[in-house]
Short mmCIF file of C-alpha atoms in Angstrom, two decimals:
data_model
loop_
_atom_site.label_atom_id
_atom_site.label_comp_id
_atom_site.label_asym_id
_atom_site.label_seq_id
_atom_site.Cartn_x
_atom_site.Cartn_y
_atom_site.Cartn_z
CA ALA N 189 19.96 0.44 0.11
CA GLN N 190 21.30 3.92 -0.42
CA SER N 191 23.36 5.40 1.80
CA VAL N 192 24.45 9.52 2.59
CA THR N 193 27.95 10.03 4.38
CA GLN N 194 28.38 13.36 5.54
CA LEU N 195 31.69 13.79 6.03
CA GLY N 196 33.02 16.93 9.08
CA SER N 197 29.97 17.11 11.96
CA HIS N 198 31.29 20.43 12.65
CA VAL N 199 32.96 23.22 10.34
CA SER N 200 33.38 26.41 11.66
CA VAL N 201 34.54 29.02 9.12
CA SER N 202 34.94 33.25 9.16
CA GLU N 203 32.42 35.03 8.07
CA GLY N 204 33.23 35.95 4.06
CA ALA N 205 34.38 32.30 4.18
CA LEU N 206 34.23 29.98 1.30
CA VAL N 207 31.60 27.42 2.78
CA LEU N 208 31.85 23.66 1.61
CA LEU N 209 30.15 21.08 3.34
CA ARG N 210 31.08 17.44 1.74
CA CYS N 211 28.41 14.59 1.03
CA ASN N 212 29.18 11.43 -0.36
CA TYR N 213 26.50 8.98 -2.02
CA SER N 214 25.89 5.71 -2.68
CA SER N 215 22.91 4.18 -4.40
CA SER N 216 21.98 1.59 -6.96
CA VAL N 217 20.09 3.68 -9.33
CA PRO N 218 20.77 6.94 -10.41
CA PRO N 219 19.98 9.39 -7.35
CA TYR N 220 18.15 12.48 -6.52
CA LEU N 221 20.02 14.51 -4.32
CA PHE N 222 19.07 16.90 -2.00
CA TRP N 223 20.49 19.45 0.37
CA TYR N 224 18.40 20.36 3.77
CA VAL N 225 19.27 23.09 6.05
CA GLN N 226 18.04 22.79 9.84
CA TYR N 227 18.17 25.92 12.29
CA PRO N 228 17.23 25.32 15.68
CA ASN N 229 14.06 24.21 16.69
CA GLN N 230 12.89 24.18 13.51
CA GLY N 231 11.92 21.39 10.48
CA LEU N 232 13.99 20.98 7.30
CA GLN N 233 14.17 23.52 4.37
CA LEU N 234 15.03 22.39 1.28
CA LEU N 235 18.07 24.34 -0.24
CA LEU N 236 18.23 22.60 -4.24
CA LYS N 237 17.83 19.76 -5.54
CA TYR N 238 19.72 17.22 -8.48
CA THR N 239 17.11 14.94 -10.21
CA THR N 240 18.47 15.38 -13.62
CA GLY N 241 19.80 17.83 -16.12
CA ALA N 242 22.81 19.85 -15.42
CA THR N 243 25.18 18.80 -12.68
CA LEU N 244 25.98 22.12 -11.33
CA VAL N 245 22.71 23.08 -9.06
CA LYS N 246 21.97 26.42 -7.81
CA GLY N 247 19.88 27.03 -4.49
CA ILE N 248 18.57 29.51 -2.66
CA ASN N 249 21.02 32.17 0.37
CA GLY N 250 23.95 31.19 -2.95
CA PHE N 251 24.67 28.07 -2.40
CA GLU N 252 25.12 25.80 -5.07
CA ALA N 253 26.56 21.57 -5.14
CA GLU N 254 27.99 20.02 -8.64
CA PHE N 255 27.18 16.39 -8.98
CA LYS N 256 29.60 14.27 -9.82
CA LYS N 257 28.64 10.54 -10.57
CA SER N 258 32.22 9.73 -11.11
CA GLU N 259 32.61 10.79 -7.68
CA THR N 260 29.42 9.99 -5.92
CA SER N 261 29.73 13.67 -4.38
CA PHE N 262 26.78 16.06 -4.22
CA HIS N 263 29.52 19.23 -1.93
CA LEU N 264 27.50 21.71 -0.99
CA THR N 265 29.33 25.68 -1.44
CA LYS N 266 28.98 28.54 -1.11
CA PRO N 267 31.30 31.82 -1.82
CA SER N 268 30.96 33.73 0.99
CA ALA N 269 29.29 32.95 4.76
CA HIS N 270 27.07 35.13 6.94
CA MET N 271 26.20 34.95 9.95
CA SER N 272 22.91 33.95 9.18
CA ASP N 273 24.09 30.60 7.43
CA ALA N 274 25.07 29.00 10.69
CA ALA N 275 22.48 25.91 11.12
CA GLU N 276 22.55 22.54 10.44
CA TYR N 277 23.29 20.66 6.91
CA PHE N 278 21.68 17.51 5.84
CA CYS N 279 22.38 15.89 2.30
CA ALA N 280 19.56 13.55 1.31
CA VAL N 281 19.40 10.68 -1.42
CA SER N 282 16.27 9.38 -3.15
CA ASP N 283 16.46 6.86 -5.83
CA GLY N 284 14.23 8.73 -7.96
CA ASN N 285 10.98 6.55 -8.17
CA ALA N 286 8.09 8.15 -7.32
CA GLY N 287 7.87 9.86 -3.86
CA ASN N 288 10.58 6.97 -2.43
CA MET N 289 12.09 8.01 0.93
CA LEU N 290 15.09 9.72 0.87
CA THR N 291 18.43 8.58 3.38
CA PHE N 292 19.70 11.01 5.20
CA GLY N 293 23.40 11.89 6.06
CA GLY N 294 23.96 12.42 10.04
CA GLY N 295 24.39 16.02 9.17
CA THR N 296 26.78 19.12 9.50
CA ARG N 297 26.80 22.15 12.08
CA LEU N 298 28.60 24.95 10.29
CA MET N 299 29.56 27.48 12.32
CA VAL N 300 30.54 30.82 11.09
CA LYS N 301 32.81 33.16 13.28
CA PRO N 302 32.41 36.78 13.05
CA ASP L 34 -0.04 29.34 0.04
CA ALA L 35 -0.24 26.79 3.41
CA GLY L 36 2.99 24.72 3.98
CA VAL L 37 2.84 21.62 5.69
CA THR L 38 1.27 21.73 9.26
CA GLN L 39 2.33 19.46 12.03
CA SER L 40 0.34 18.92 15.45
CA PRO L 41 0.64 19.48 18.32
CA THR L 42 4.59 20.98 18.27
CA HIS L 43 5.83 19.75 21.50
CA LEU L 44 4.44 17.02 23.91
CA ILE L 45 5.41 14.64 27.05
CA LYS L 46 4.48 11.24 27.71
CA THR L 47 5.08 8.79 30.03
CA ARG L 48 6.57 5.75 29.19
CA GLY L 49 3.86 3.37 27.98
CA GLN L 50 1.44 5.74 26.98
CA GLN L 51 0.13 6.00 23.26
CA VAL L 52 0.72 8.85 21.38
CA THR L 53 -0.49 10.48 18.46
CA LEU L 54 0.96 13.01 16.05
CA ARG L 55 -0.92 14.62 13.01
CA CYS L 56 0.01 16.34 9.69
CA SER L 57 -1.71 18.44 7.08
CA PRO L 58 -0.12 18.31 4.01
CA LYS L 59 0.91 21.01 1.34
CA SER L 60 -1.88 22.06 -0.81
CA GLY L 61 -1.67 19.58 -3.74
CA HIS L 62 0.81 16.91 -2.24
CA ASP L 63 -1.03 13.60 -2.11
CA THR L 64 1.77 11.56 0.06
CA VAL L 65 2.75 11.98 3.25
CA SER L 66 5.88 10.46 4.76
CA TRP L 67 7.16 10.30 8.62
CA TYR L 68 10.67 10.94 9.62
CA GLN L 69 12.15 10.49 13.32
CA GLN L 70 14.96 12.61 14.32
CA ALA L 71 16.97 12.04 17.17
CA LEU L 72 19.20 14.23 18.63
CA GLY L 73 21.76 15.04 17.37
CA GLN L 74 21.07 12.78 14.21
CA GLY L 75 19.95 12.55 10.57
CA PRO L 76 16.20 12.11 10.10
CA GLN L 77 15.14 8.11 9.70
CA PHE L 78 12.10 7.25 7.56
CA ILE L 79 9.11 5.93 9.52
CA PHE L 80 6.78 5.20 6.76
CA GLN L 81 4.68 7.00 4.06
CA TYR L 82 1.66 7.06 3.15
CA TYR L 83 -0.10 7.37 -0.33
CA GLU L 84 -4.15 7.12 -1.03
CA GLU L 85 -4.77 6.23 2.35
CA GLU L 86 -2.59 3.37 2.70
CA GLU L 87 1.25 2.45 3.78
CA ARG L 88 3.28 2.16 0.78
CA GLN L 89 7.15 2.08 1.98
CA ARG L 90 8.25 1.69 5.59
CA GLY L 91 11.64 1.53 7.34
CA ASN L 92 12.66 -0.07 10.31
CA PHE L 93 10.36 0.71 13.03
CA PRO L 94 8.89 -1.85 14.84
CA ASP L 95 5.23 -2.55 14.79
CA ARG L 96 4.07 0.24 18.02
CA PHE L 97 4.51 2.68 15.01
CA SER L 98 1.93 2.94 13.09
CA GLY L 99 -0.19 5.62 10.49
CA HIS L 100 -3.08 6.57 8.79
CA GLN L 101 -3.87 8.79 5.96
CA PHE L 102 -7.20 10.59 5.54
CA PRO L 103 -9.31 11.08 2.23
CA ASN L 104 -8.13 14.54 2.17
CA TYR L 105 -4.54 13.69 2.54
CA SER L 106 -4.08 14.38 6.30
CA SER L 107 -2.16 11.98 8.38
CA GLU L 108 -1.66 10.63 11.99
CA LEU L 109 1.57 8.63 13.57
CA ASN L 110 0.68 6.92 16.47
CA VAL L 111 3.06 5.28 18.46
CA ASN L 112 1.89 2.81 21.49
CA ALA L 113 3.77 1.45 24.34
CA LEU L 114 6.27 4.66 24.53
CA LEU L 115 9.85 3.95 25.50
CA LEU L 116 12.14 6.55 26.74
CA GLY L 117 14.14 6.37 23.07
CA ASP L 118 11.10 7.07 21.37
CA SER L 119 12.08 10.95 22.15
CA ALA L 120 12.68 12.49 19.01
CA LEU L 121 11.84 15.54 16.96
CA TYR L 122 8.98 13.73 14.42
CA LEU L 123 9.25 15.61 11.03
CA CYS L 124 6.31 15.17 8.24
CA ALA L 125 7.46 15.28 4.55
CA SER L 126 4.70 15.42 2.20
CA SER L 127 5.24 14.87 -1.71
CA LEU L 128 3.37 14.64 -4.80
CA LYS L 129 3.03 10.94 -6.54
CA GLY L 130 4.70 11.12 -9.70
CA ARG L 131 6.77 14.26 -9.62
CA PRO L 132 9.77 12.98 -7.41
CA ASN L 133 11.71 16.16 -9.23
CA TYR L 134 9.25 18.96 -6.91
CA GLY L 135 10.77 17.57 -4.14
CA TYR L 136 9.59 17.39 -0.26
CA THR L 137 8.13 19.52 1.88
CA PHE L 138 8.61 19.50 5.88
CA GLY L 139 7.05 20.55 8.32
CA SER L 140 8.68 22.50 11.70
CA GLY L 141 7.83 18.88 13.31
CA THR L 142 6.28 17.74 16.85
CA ARG L 143 9.15 17.42 19.76
CA LEU L 144 7.87 14.27 21.33
CA THR L 145 9.62 13.70 24.99
CA VAL L 146 9.12 10.56 27.20
CA VAL L 147 9.92 10.45 29.91
#
């Protein structure tokens, strides 16, 4: 069985500061890893994904994440937070089989202070 | 290029009633998955449809059922509604055999059971 743990249900940063959202996973097979963002009353938008290849993945809106197999982590970072980054962020894992289900973490609400 | 379309966007039902939610996948996608997102939580996998058959199912009771049509669109049916079924229901589409393409989510249907 797969699982995802997101450390910190709420993270608050100042505008311009580094954003770090933590995600640890467990999977019995090589995982596919995803970060999604959800704005209020909206669905999920894909920020970035890791499937194979380069372990440092760049996504939209200046976000990036690094797959660290030894640490079973896939933390999301952004060098400089913008007010528009305030949202709920979800880390998810699938086992890489075609069309297989996503297992989500509980989410991290990012707040950006002016 | 149209993304995933869900209808209705909101609805209110009474306990014991039945509800049907609808989803049209992104153009070119052939697999539809449904997720339930309770308030303040990450999405939970309900089931997945491919080639008009249920392929995978999460830990949801038989009150939750679905269907996929030849044009790949899908319905989620919930019978004997409970207050605990109140949630945002998300549809995600993908392409079988191309897990690295990721999943595209719709904006969801907000179901309130009173």
